[in-house]
Amino acid sequence: MAPSTPMRVYVPIDAAALSVGAEAVAQAVAREAQARGLTVEIIRNGTRGMLWLEPLVEVETPEGRIAYGPVAAKDVPGMFDAGLFVGGVHPLRLGKTEELDWMKRQQRLTFARVGVTDPLSIADYRAHGGLKGLEKALALTGHDIVQVVKASGLRGRGGAGFPTGIKWQTVHDARAEQKYIVCNADEGDSGTFADRMLFEGDPYLTIEGMAIAAVAVGATRGYIYLRSEYPHAFRTMQRAIEKAEAAGLIGASVMGSNHAFHLEVRLGAGAYICGEETSLLESLEGKRGVVRAKPPLPALQGLFGKPTVVNNVLSFAAVPWILAHGAQAYADYGLGRSRGTLPVQLGGNVKRGGLIELAFGISLRAIIEEMGGGTLSGRPIRAVQVGGPLGAYLTAAQLDVPMDYEALAAMKAMLGHGGIVVFDETVDMAKQARFAFAFCAKESCGKCTPCRIGATRGVEVMDRIIAGTDVPKNIAVLRDLSKLMTDASLCALGGLTPMPVMSAITHFPEDFDRPPSLRQDIPMAAE
């Protein structure tokens, strides 16, 4: 017997879910309900981050939300037959979503609403704690807001790990008629997708975080710089900004206050280098995305030469929780100088890939083996790259390192944007080193010689090593070239490219002295 009230079914509209058939599943649910004379409300939510289970369908029952997955359109009639709307038993039934091990083990602060709410519903956002941080911020002075952010220990989540509050303090103290807030959403690192998930699953969170920053430092305009490969996120964020302005959350008056904050989203042209803040600012100004020399710092002379807060999506997104719950509540998560939570993005050769938000301090091994289930291939883990294409490669023996800025730095590695890519024993690390140089050569803005020329020479040196030509001599050249790029490059693209290269040659020297005949069955990393 069907319930008298509309039944709610949640089918993700996240790009990852769409890529494996979520749209067809939503249409199948609608068709089946109509055929059976049932009134069904289909809510297109964000993904819960369990990407191996997408499309993940959830149904609202008196006992809570019950998950089914991965669901194909052909599975839908059988799910209806099994009593979908009362959480009926079916081979794809997983149980209560919040009780799944993947979800229970997390500490979701930033991603608490993603997958739970209708992304574009302001009422839903409010009902799940949204706007409380902004409301508290509007009752404080700019100085007080900055002090709360500083006390929380929040550091930049884009890669550098610079204390967010100190950056805000600099812009707050600067004297200028115009200040800007810029969100770096150019999520170009391999194995990262947290920014996209937030924009598609909880867009108002970033808007709220940027509005709090604007109130704190006295800025009246903001820009979101979004990578061109994210069309779904772009459309969702544009719509969210329109709705936020219409509701009076931002615009001429931030929630009825005397603070104005106008926000726009701009789409990049696809350059990886525009993830570097000064290149991003050049691009926003309508120029070619080329790195600026520092000083001056963007906090003092940023967009159009004015004081500018430039933070990553995850940095802005953490701020509303901090203001709503207090600096100490946030700082209680984590360890050492790494406070709060880190959204980890797990990918590569792994059984259960997706997004996991955890307090700093969990080991890399626990993330990969316990949460991720080990390699998808079933072969032993050989290498793990943390921090994107410029991050170091770690060995299987190094996986007990805690996810912590300083702990990874001590191992000559970096946390970056929290991306983790897993490789099994078939990987050729010499070819991975070549890929690092090839990537840099392709993505360099060309402004400085060490990066522009060094990366190209690096590819040539690696080709000689892989071919078995004068290997000891070319390895010596490789080390010298890497030192030059590290010490002399203008920005982190050229400066960090040697990190994966030198970690590969340090931890996997046998791959650099392998006869060419033994490499033929090992695929080259895509350029």
Short mmCIF file of C-alpha atoms in Angstrom, two decimals:
data_model
loop_
_atom_site.label_atom_id
_atom_site.label_comp_id
_atom_site.label_asym_id
_atom_site.label_seq_id
_atom_site.Cartn_x
_atom_site.Cartn_y
_atom_site.Cartn_z
CA MET A 1 0.00 0.00 0.00
CA ALA A 2 1.52 3.36 -1.05
CA PRO A 3 1.80 6.12 1.56
CA SER A 4 -0.64 9.05 1.22
CA THR A 5 2.08 11.70 1.29
CA PRO A 6 4.62 12.14 -1.55
CA MET A 7 7.51 9.74 -1.30
CA ARG A 8 11.00 11.21 -1.47
CA VAL A 9 13.73 9.61 -3.52
CA TYR A 10 17.23 11.07 -3.73
CA VAL A 11 19.18 10.57 -6.96
CA PRO A 12 22.51 12.47 -7.21
CA ILE A 13 23.03 15.14 -9.81
CA ASP A 14 26.77 15.23 -9.08
CA ALA A 15 28.94 14.93 -12.22
CA ALA A 16 30.49 11.67 -11.01
CA ALA A 17 27.04 10.09 -10.60
CA LEU A 18 25.85 11.49 -13.92
CA SER A 19 28.85 9.92 -15.65
CA VAL A 20 27.67 6.44 -14.64
CA GLY A 21 23.99 6.84 -15.44
CA ALA A 22 22.30 8.80 -12.65
CA GLU A 23 20.14 10.76 -15.10
CA ALA A 24 18.76 7.55 -16.60
CA VAL A 25 18.06 6.24 -13.11
CA ALA A 26 16.14 9.38 -12.14
CA GLN A 27 14.07 9.13 -15.31
CA ALA A 28 13.40 5.45 -14.64
CA VAL A 29 12.16 6.25 -11.12
CA ALA A 30 9.83 8.92 -12.50
CA ARG A 31 8.48 6.60 -15.21
CA GLU A 32 7.94 3.70 -12.82
CA ALA A 33 6.17 5.87 -10.26
CA GLN A 34 3.87 7.29 -12.92
CA ALA A 35 3.08 3.83 -14.27
CA ARG A 36 2.12 2.68 -10.78
CA GLY A 37 0.11 5.79 -9.93
CA LEU A 38 2.48 6.84 -7.17
CA THR A 39 3.27 10.42 -6.15
CA VAL A 40 7.04 10.67 -5.85
CA GLU A 41 9.27 13.66 -5.18
CA ILE A 42 12.67 13.11 -6.78
CA ILE A 43 15.37 15.25 -5.17
CA ARG A 44 18.61 15.62 -7.09
CA ASN A 45 21.16 15.78 -4.29
CA GLY A 46 24.94 15.79 -4.26
CA THR A 47 27.00 12.63 -3.96
CA ARG A 48 27.79 11.17 -0.54
CA GLY A 49 31.33 10.59 -1.79
CA MET A 50 31.06 6.79 -2.07
CA LEU A 51 31.84 6.93 -5.75
CA TRP A 52 32.12 3.17 -6.26
CA LEU A 53 28.42 2.93 -5.30
CA GLU A 54 27.17 5.57 -7.74
CA PRO A 55 24.46 5.99 -8.81
CA LEU A 56 23.44 5.78 -5.15
CA VAL A 57 19.68 6.02 -4.70
CA GLU A 58 18.28 6.90 -1.28
CA VAL A 59 14.67 6.71 -0.14
CA GLU A 60 13.21 8.50 2.85
CA THR A 61 11.49 6.09 5.26
CA PRO A 62 10.21 6.42 8.85
CA GLU A 63 13.41 4.64 9.97
CA GLY A 64 15.64 7.07 8.08
CA ARG A 65 17.18 7.25 4.63
CA ILE A 66 17.87 3.85 3.09
CA ALA A 67 20.54 3.54 0.41
CA TYR A 68 20.63 1.35 -2.67
CA GLY A 69 23.54 1.13 -5.05
CA PRO A 70 25.03 1.08 -7.50
CA VAL A 71 21.68 1.36 -9.31
CA ALA A 72 21.14 1.06 -13.06
CA ALA A 73 17.93 2.11 -14.78
CA LYS A 74 17.05 -1.55 -15.40
CA ASP A 75 17.11 -2.19 -11.62
CA VAL A 76 14.37 0.33 -10.82
CA PRO A 77 11.24 -1.80 -11.53
CA GLY A 78 12.57 -4.58 -9.28
CA MET A 79 13.28 -2.05 -6.52
CA PHE A 80 9.65 -0.86 -6.70
CA ASP A 81 8.47 -4.46 -6.58
CA ALA A 82 10.58 -5.03 -3.47
CA GLY A 83 8.95 -2.13 -1.60
CA LEU A 84 11.43 0.65 -2.26
CA PHE A 85 9.49 3.26 -0.28
CA VAL A 86 9.55 1.27 2.91
CA GLY A 87 13.20 0.33 2.50
CA GLY A 88 12.32 -3.11 1.13
CA VAL A 89 14.86 -5.90 0.85
CA HIS A 90 16.62 -5.95 -2.52
CA PRO A 91 20.09 -7.16 -3.65
CA LEU A 92 21.18 -3.50 -3.99
CA ARG A 93 19.92 -2.47 -0.54
CA LEU A 94 22.81 -1.18 1.59
CA GLY A 95 20.94 -0.11 4.71
CA LYS A 96 20.72 3.25 6.45
CA THR A 97 23.07 5.66 4.72
CA GLU A 98 24.41 7.18 7.93
CA GLU A 99 25.13 3.70 9.32
CA LEU A 100 27.36 2.64 6.43
CA ASP A 101 30.94 2.14 7.63
CA TRP A 102 32.30 4.68 5.12
CA MET A 103 30.05 7.37 6.58
CA LYS A 104 30.27 6.39 10.27
CA ARG A 105 34.05 6.68 10.33
CA GLN A 106 34.13 10.26 9.10
CA GLN A 107 34.04 13.62 10.86
CA ARG A 108 32.03 15.62 8.35
CA LEU A 109 32.10 19.34 9.13
CA THR A 110 32.56 20.91 5.70
CA PHE A 111 30.70 18.15 3.85
CA ALA A 112 27.95 17.65 6.42
CA ARG A 113 25.17 18.70 4.02
CA VAL A 114 26.57 17.26 0.78
CA GLY A 115 24.31 14.42 -0.32
CA VAL A 116 21.79 15.28 2.38
CA THR A 117 20.09 18.42 1.04
CA ASP A 118 18.71 19.78 -2.20
CA PRO A 119 21.76 21.80 -3.32
CA LEU A 120 19.80 24.83 -4.55
CA SER A 121 17.22 25.03 -1.78
CA ILE A 122 17.98 27.90 0.59
CA ALA A 123 15.29 26.62 2.95
CA ASP A 124 16.98 23.21 3.05
CA TYR A 125 20.35 24.89 3.61
CA ARG A 126 18.97 26.84 6.57
CA ALA A 127 17.20 23.79 8.00
CA HIS A 128 20.54 21.96 8.16
CA GLY A 129 22.50 24.72 9.91
CA GLY A 130 23.32 26.98 7.00
CA LEU A 131 23.81 30.75 7.49
CA LYS A 132 24.39 30.47 11.25
CA GLY A 133 28.06 31.34 10.74
CA LEU A 134 27.24 34.42 8.67
CA GLU A 135 24.63 35.54 11.19
CA LYS A 136 27.20 35.34 13.98
CA ALA A 137 29.79 37.13 11.85
CA LEU A 138 27.43 40.04 11.23
CA ALA A 139 27.20 40.56 15.00
CA LEU A 140 31.01 40.87 15.27
CA THR A 141 33.57 43.43 14.15
CA GLY A 142 35.87 42.56 11.29
CA HIS A 143 38.75 42.33 13.74
CA ASP A 144 36.85 39.86 15.91
CA ILE A 145 36.01 37.63 12.93
CA VAL A 146 39.65 37.54 11.93
CA GLN A 147 40.64 36.58 15.46
CA VAL A 148 38.17 33.69 15.48
CA VAL A 149 39.59 32.36 12.20
CA LYS A 150 43.14 32.73 13.51
CA ALA A 151 42.31 30.95 16.75
CA SER A 152 40.75 28.03 14.88
CA GLY A 153 44.10 27.12 13.33
CA LEU A 154 42.57 26.97 9.84
CA ARG A 155 45.24 26.76 7.17
CA GLY A 156 44.91 27.07 3.41
CA ARG A 157 43.50 23.88 1.94
CA GLY A 158 44.75 24.59 -1.55
CA GLY A 159 48.25 23.27 -0.99
CA ALA A 160 50.50 25.82 0.71
CA GLY A 161 48.93 25.45 4.16
CA PHE A 162 49.33 29.16 4.99
CA PRO A 163 47.31 30.26 8.05
CA THR A 164 44.04 31.67 6.74
CA GLY A 165 43.57 34.13 9.58
CA ILE A 166 46.93 35.79 8.99
CA LYS A 167 46.07 36.37 5.33
CA TRP A 168 42.72 37.87 6.35
CA GLN A 169 44.44 40.03 8.97
CA THR A 170 46.74 41.51 6.31
CA VAL A 171 43.82 42.46 4.07
CA HIS A 172 41.79 43.73 7.03
CA ASP A 173 44.60 46.05 8.10
CA ALA A 174 45.30 47.36 4.59
CA ARG A 175 43.86 50.78 3.76
CA ALA A 176 42.03 50.91 0.43
CA GLU A 177 38.72 52.13 -1.01
CA GLN A 178 38.17 48.77 -2.68
CA LYS A 179 39.02 45.25 -1.52
CA TYR A 180 38.25 41.90 -3.12
CA ILE A 181 37.52 38.31 -2.13
CA VAL A 182 38.69 35.72 -4.67
CA CYS A 183 37.92 32.01 -4.46
CA ASN A 184 40.42 29.76 -6.20
CA ALA A 185 38.27 26.95 -7.59
CA ASP A 186 40.73 26.00 -10.33
CA GLU A 187 40.92 22.42 -9.03
CA GLY A 188 43.50 21.08 -11.47
CA ASP A 189 45.42 18.52 -9.41
CA SER A 190 45.10 14.92 -10.49
CA GLY A 191 42.94 12.89 -8.12
CA THR A 192 41.10 15.89 -6.65
CA PHE A 193 37.39 16.62 -6.83
CA ALA A 194 36.37 18.05 -3.43
CA ASP A 195 35.75 21.55 -4.80
CA ARG A 196 33.51 20.19 -7.53
CA MET A 197 31.58 18.08 -5.04
CA LEU A 198 30.94 21.13 -2.84
CA PHE A 199 29.85 23.35 -5.70
CA GLU A 200 27.47 20.71 -7.04
CA GLY A 201 26.26 19.44 -3.66
CA ASP A 202 26.29 22.47 -1.30
CA PRO A 203 27.00 25.69 -3.25
CA TYR A 204 25.71 28.06 -0.57
CA LEU A 205 28.48 26.99 1.81
CA THR A 206 31.22 28.62 -0.28
CA ILE A 207 29.02 31.68 -0.82
CA GLU A 208 28.53 31.97 2.94
CA GLY A 209 32.25 31.56 3.62
CA MET A 210 33.16 34.25 1.10
CA ALA A 211 30.52 36.59 2.54
CA ILE A 212 32.02 36.12 6.02
CA ALA A 213 35.46 36.95 4.60
CA ALA A 214 34.05 40.06 2.93
CA VAL A 215 32.48 41.26 6.18
CA ALA A 216 35.73 40.52 8.04
CA VAL A 217 38.08 42.48 5.78
CA GLY A 218 35.72 45.13 4.38
CA ALA A 219 35.47 43.80 0.83
CA THR A 220 32.43 44.50 -1.33
CA ARG A 221 33.11 42.37 -4.39
CA GLY A 222 34.00 38.73 -4.85
CA TYR A 223 34.91 36.41 -7.69
CA ILE A 224 34.92 32.64 -7.95
CA TYR A 225 37.48 31.42 -10.50
CA LEU A 226 36.26 28.01 -11.63
CA ARG A 227 38.09 25.55 -13.86
CA SER A 228 36.63 25.18 -17.35
CA GLU A 229 36.22 21.40 -17.03
CA TYR A 230 33.40 21.82 -14.48
CA PRO A 231 30.28 22.80 -16.48
CA HIS A 232 27.83 21.25 -13.98
CA ALA A 233 29.47 23.06 -11.06
CA PHE A 234 29.49 26.29 -13.06
CA ARG A 235 25.75 26.16 -13.75
CA THR A 236 24.91 25.21 -10.18
CA MET A 237 27.02 27.97 -8.67
CA GLN A 238 25.65 30.59 -11.04
CA ARG A 239 22.11 29.62 -10.09
CA ALA A 240 22.97 29.58 -6.39
CA ILE A 241 24.40 33.10 -6.56
CA GLU A 242 21.26 34.33 -8.35
CA LYS A 243 19.04 32.75 -5.70
CA ALA A 244 21.21 34.07 -2.85
CA GLU A 245 20.98 37.60 -4.21
CA ALA A 246 17.22 37.33 -4.73
CA ALA A 247 16.85 36.16 -1.13
CA GLY A 248 18.94 39.06 0.19
CA LEU A 249 21.75 36.88 1.49
CA ILE A 250 24.32 38.78 -0.58
CA GLY A 251 24.23 41.76 -2.91
CA ALA A 252 23.57 45.37 -1.90
CA SER A 253 22.95 44.19 1.67
CA VAL A 254 24.28 41.02 3.26
CA MET A 255 21.27 39.62 5.16
CA GLY A 256 19.87 43.08 5.85
CA SER A 257 23.14 44.52 7.21
CA ASN A 258 25.02 47.57 6.03
CA HIS A 259 27.60 45.31 4.36
CA ALA A 260 27.41 44.94 0.58
CA PHE A 261 28.90 41.95 -1.19
CA HIS A 262 28.46 41.27 -4.89
CA LEU A 263 29.64 37.90 -6.15
CA GLU A 264 30.37 36.54 -9.63
CA VAL A 265 31.65 33.23 -10.95
CA ARG A 266 34.16 33.27 -13.81
CA LEU A 267 35.16 30.29 -15.90
CA GLY A 268 38.85 29.75 -16.60
CA ALA A 269 40.25 28.72 -19.97
CA GLY A 270 41.84 25.46 -18.82
CA ALA A 271 45.36 26.47 -17.73
CA TYR A 272 46.75 24.48 -14.77
CA ILE A 273 49.03 27.40 -13.91
CA CYS A 274 45.95 29.49 -13.05
CA GLY A 275 45.67 27.45 -9.88
CA GLU A 276 48.61 29.60 -8.73
CA GLU A 277 47.06 32.66 -7.13
CA THR A 278 48.89 35.39 -9.04
CA SER A 279 48.31 33.71 -12.42
CA LEU A 280 44.66 33.40 -11.44
CA LEU A 281 44.50 37.13 -10.71
CA GLU A 282 46.09 37.94 -14.07
CA SER A 283 43.48 35.78 -15.79
CA LEU A 284 40.63 37.41 -13.83
CA GLU A 285 41.90 40.79 -15.04
CA GLY A 286 41.55 39.58 -18.63
CA LYS A 287 45.23 38.96 -19.22
CA ARG A 288 47.23 35.88 -20.05
CA GLY A 289 47.63 33.65 -16.99
CA VAL A 290 51.27 34.34 -16.12
CA VAL A 291 52.86 34.21 -12.67
CA ARG A 292 53.59 37.51 -10.95
CA ALA A 293 56.74 38.07 -8.96
CA LYS A 294 56.22 38.44 -5.19
CA PRO A 295 56.36 40.85 -3.41
CA PRO A 296 53.98 42.61 -3.57
CA LEU A 297 51.67 40.04 -2.00
CA PRO A 298 48.11 39.73 -3.32
CA ALA A 299 46.88 40.56 0.19
CA LEU A 300 48.26 44.06 -0.39
CA GLN A 301 48.23 44.42 -4.18
CA GLY A 302 46.04 41.70 -5.65
CA LEU A 303 43.16 41.95 -8.10
CA PHE A 304 43.43 45.23 -10.03
CA GLY A 305 46.16 46.23 -7.59
CA LYS A 306 43.83 46.23 -4.58
CA PRO A 307 44.07 44.25 -1.29
CA THR A 308 42.66 40.80 -2.02
CA VAL A 309 41.88 37.68 -0.02
CA VAL A 310 42.66 34.67 -2.22
CA ASN A 311 41.66 31.36 -0.67
CA ASN A 312 40.83 27.89 -1.89
CA VAL A 313 37.24 26.59 -1.91
CA LEU A 314 37.83 24.30 1.07
CA SER A 315 39.28 27.18 3.10
CA PHE A 316 36.24 29.39 2.57
CA ALA A 317 33.93 26.39 3.09
CA ALA A 318 35.42 25.65 6.52
CA VAL A 319 34.76 29.17 7.83
CA PRO A 320 30.95 29.02 8.36
CA TRP A 321 31.30 26.00 10.69
CA ILE A 322 34.05 27.79 12.62
CA LEU A 323 31.93 30.91 13.13
CA ALA A 324 28.85 28.88 14.00
CA HIS A 325 30.51 26.55 16.51
CA GLY A 326 33.53 28.50 17.69
CA ALA A 327 37.26 28.46 17.05
CA GLN A 328 38.04 25.99 19.81
CA ALA A 329 35.46 23.47 18.61
CA TYR A 330 37.25 23.40 15.25
CA ALA A 331 40.73 23.35 16.75
CA ASP A 332 39.74 20.35 18.88
CA TYR A 333 39.97 18.27 15.71
CA GLY A 334 43.41 17.39 14.35
CA LEU A 335 46.88 17.46 15.83
CA GLY A 336 49.95 19.69 16.06
CA ARG A 337 49.69 22.65 13.72
CA SER A 338 47.18 20.81 11.49
CA ARG A 339 43.82 21.64 13.01
CA GLY A 340 40.30 20.82 11.93
CA THR A 341 39.35 18.31 9.26
CA LEU A 342 40.76 17.44 5.86
CA PRO A 343 38.61 16.33 2.92
CA VAL A 344 40.66 13.48 1.45
CA GLN A 345 40.10 12.48 -2.16
CA LEU A 346 41.05 8.87 -2.76
CA GLY A 347 41.58 7.61 -6.29
CA GLY A 348 43.78 5.63 -8.63
CA ASN A 349 44.09 1.87 -8.30
CA VAL A 350 41.81 1.51 -5.28
CA LYS A 351 38.66 -0.54 -4.63
CA ARG A 352 36.63 2.14 -2.91
CA GLY A 353 37.49 5.58 -4.21
CA GLY A 354 35.76 8.76 -3.16
CA LEU A 355 35.76 11.61 -0.67
CA ILE A 356 36.44 11.12 3.03
CA GLU A 357 36.43 14.00 5.53
CA LEU A 358 38.52 13.18 8.59
CA ALA A 359 40.35 15.03 11.32
CA PHE A 360 44.04 15.50 10.61
CA GLY A 361 46.16 12.70 12.03
CA ILE A 362 44.74 9.53 10.50
CA SER A 363 47.43 7.50 8.75
CA LEU A 364 47.70 7.20 5.00
CA ARG A 365 47.57 3.43 5.43
CA ALA A 366 44.23 3.54 7.26
CA ILE A 367 42.74 5.68 4.50
CA ILE A 368 43.93 3.44 1.66
CA GLU A 369 43.62 -0.01 3.19
CA GLU A 370 40.71 0.36 5.62
CA MET A 371 38.57 2.99 3.91
CA GLY A 372 39.70 2.29 0.35
CA GLY A 373 39.93 -1.49 0.63
CA GLY A 374 43.37 -1.71 -1.00
CA THR A 375 44.00 -1.89 -4.73
CA LEU A 376 41.26 -2.61 -7.23
CA SER A 377 43.62 -4.94 -9.10
CA GLY A 378 44.28 -6.98 -5.96
CA ARG A 379 48.01 -6.54 -6.43
CA PRO A 380 50.22 -5.10 -3.68
CA ILE A 381 50.51 -1.33 -3.33
CA ARG A 382 53.83 -0.10 -4.66
CA ALA A 383 53.53 3.69 -4.65
CA VAL A 384 51.15 6.39 -3.48
CA GLN A 385 51.23 9.99 -4.68
CA VAL A 386 49.87 12.56 -2.25
CA GLY A 387 49.22 16.19 -3.16
CA GLY A 388 48.58 16.14 -6.89
CA PRO A 389 50.92 15.79 -9.89
CA LEU A 390 53.66 17.76 -8.10
CA GLY A 391 53.44 15.67 -4.93
CA ALA A 392 55.98 13.09 -3.81
CA TYR A 393 55.65 9.36 -4.31
CA LEU A 394 55.66 7.36 -1.09
CA THR A 395 56.36 3.65 -0.77
CA ALA A 396 54.14 1.01 0.83
CA ALA A 397 56.50 1.05 3.82
CA GLN A 398 55.85 4.77 4.39
CA LEU A 399 52.07 4.61 4.59
CA ASP A 400 51.93 4.87 8.38
CA VAL A 401 52.66 8.61 8.11
CA PRO A 402 49.82 10.71 9.58
CA MET A 403 47.95 13.07 7.28
CA ASP A 404 49.57 16.18 8.68
CA TYR A 405 51.34 19.11 7.00
CA GLU A 406 54.53 18.84 9.04
CA ALA A 407 54.72 15.03 9.10
CA LEU A 408 54.57 14.85 5.32
CA ALA A 409 56.99 17.75 4.90
CA ALA A 410 59.49 15.88 7.10
CA MET A 411 59.35 13.07 4.52
CA LYS A 412 59.95 15.55 1.68
CA ALA A 413 56.33 15.21 0.64
CA MET A 414 53.31 17.50 0.80
CA LEU A 415 49.62 17.35 1.59
CA GLY A 416 48.50 19.69 -1.18
CA HIS A 417 44.76 19.66 -1.84
CA GLY A 418 44.33 16.28 -0.16
CA GLY A 419 44.39 14.13 -3.28
CA ILE A 420 45.71 10.55 -2.96
CA VAL A 421 46.46 8.40 -6.02
CA VAL A 422 47.31 4.72 -5.51
CA PHE A 423 49.53 2.57 -7.78
CA ASP A 424 50.10 -1.17 -7.65
CA GLU A 425 53.27 -3.15 -8.36
CA THR A 426 52.96 -2.81 -12.15
CA VAL A 427 53.80 0.90 -12.15
CA ASP A 428 57.05 2.04 -13.77
CA MET A 429 58.31 4.90 -11.62
CA ALA A 430 60.81 6.11 -14.21
CA LYS A 431 57.89 6.74 -16.54
CA GLN A 432 56.04 8.49 -13.72
CA ALA A 433 59.06 10.77 -13.28
CA ARG A 434 59.00 11.51 -16.99
CA PHE A 435 55.31 12.33 -16.72
CA ALA A 436 56.06 14.97 -14.06
CA PHE A 437 58.43 16.78 -16.41
CA ALA A 438 56.07 16.41 -19.38
CA PHE A 439 53.20 17.81 -17.32
CA CYS A 440 55.27 20.80 -16.26
CA ALA A 441 56.48 21.44 -19.80
CA LYS A 442 52.90 21.46 -21.07
CA GLU A 443 51.45 23.58 -18.28
CA SER A 444 54.26 26.11 -17.70
CA CYS A 445 53.26 29.73 -18.22
CA GLY A 446 56.69 30.25 -19.77
CA LYS A 447 57.68 33.29 -17.73
CA CYS A 448 60.76 31.83 -16.04
CA THR A 449 63.56 29.87 -17.72
CA PRO A 450 64.07 27.17 -15.04
CA CYS A 451 60.48 25.98 -15.46
CA ARG A 452 60.00 26.62 -19.20
CA ILE A 453 63.28 25.11 -20.35
CA GLY A 454 64.05 22.89 -17.37
CA ALA A 455 60.92 20.80 -17.76
CA THR A 456 61.59 20.23 -21.46
CA ARG A 457 65.20 19.20 -20.74
CA GLY A 458 63.83 16.95 -18.00
CA VAL A 459 61.70 15.03 -20.48
CA GLU A 460 64.75 14.58 -22.72
CA VAL A 461 66.91 13.34 -19.86
CA MET A 462 64.22 10.89 -18.76
CA ASP A 463 63.88 9.59 -22.30
CA ARG A 464 67.60 8.81 -22.34
CA ILE A 465 67.39 7.08 -18.96
CA ILE A 466 64.37 5.01 -20.01
CA ALA A 467 66.19 4.06 -23.21
CA GLY A 468 69.16 2.88 -21.11
CA THR A 469 71.59 5.49 -22.50
CA ASP A 470 74.46 6.49 -20.16
CA VAL A 471 72.17 6.01 -17.16
CA PRO A 472 74.61 7.06 -14.38
CA LYS A 473 75.59 10.22 -16.23
CA ASN A 474 72.00 11.14 -17.03
CA ILE A 475 70.89 10.53 -13.46
CA ALA A 476 73.58 13.00 -12.36
CA VAL A 477 72.20 15.51 -14.87
CA LEU A 478 68.70 14.79 -13.57
CA ARG A 479 69.70 15.58 -9.99
CA ASP A 480 71.42 18.80 -11.01
CA LEU A 481 68.47 19.90 -13.14
CA SER A 482 66.05 19.16 -10.32
CA LYS A 483 68.04 21.27 -7.87
CA LEU A 484 68.11 24.16 -10.35
CA MET A 485 64.35 24.04 -10.91
CA THR A 486 63.65 23.82 -7.17
CA ASP A 487 65.89 26.76 -6.29
CA ALA A 488 65.30 29.10 -9.23
CA SER A 489 61.72 28.70 -10.49
CA LEU A 490 59.42 31.68 -10.00
CA CYS A 491 56.50 29.66 -8.65
CA ALA A 492 55.59 26.24 -7.30
CA LEU A 493 54.95 24.65 -10.71
CA GLY A 494 58.60 24.57 -11.64
CA GLY A 495 59.74 24.55 -8.02
CA LEU A 496 57.79 21.43 -7.08
CA THR A 497 58.10 19.40 -10.29
CA PRO A 498 61.34 17.83 -8.98
CA MET A 499 59.47 16.53 -5.90
CA PRO A 500 57.83 13.56 -7.64
CA VAL A 501 60.94 13.03 -9.74
CA MET A 502 63.39 12.91 -6.84
CA SER A 503 61.06 10.85 -4.65
CA ALA A 504 60.75 8.32 -7.48
CA ILE A 505 64.51 8.04 -7.97
CA THR A 506 65.12 7.91 -4.20
CA HIS A 507 62.55 5.24 -3.36
CA PHE A 508 62.50 3.27 -6.62
CA PRO A 509 66.06 3.46 -8.04
CA GLU A 510 65.71 0.05 -9.72
CA ASP A 511 63.17 1.51 -12.17
CA PHE A 512 65.74 3.99 -13.44
CA ASP A 513 68.24 1.28 -14.33
CA ARG A 514 65.89 -1.23 -15.93
CA PRO A 515 66.73 -2.64 -19.39
CA PRO A 516 64.42 -1.16 -22.05
CA SER A 517 63.27 -4.65 -23.03
CA LEU A 518 61.60 -5.04 -19.61
CA ARG A 519 59.51 -1.88 -19.98
CA GLN A 520 57.49 -2.82 -23.04
CA ASP A 521 54.53 -4.29 -21.14
CA ILE A 522 54.33 -1.43 -18.63
CA PRO A 523 52.08 1.43 -19.81
CA MET A 524 53.37 4.99 -19.93
CA ALA A 525 51.45 7.47 -17.80
CA ALA A 526 49.23 9.59 -20.04
CA GLU A 527 50.52 13.06 -20.85
#
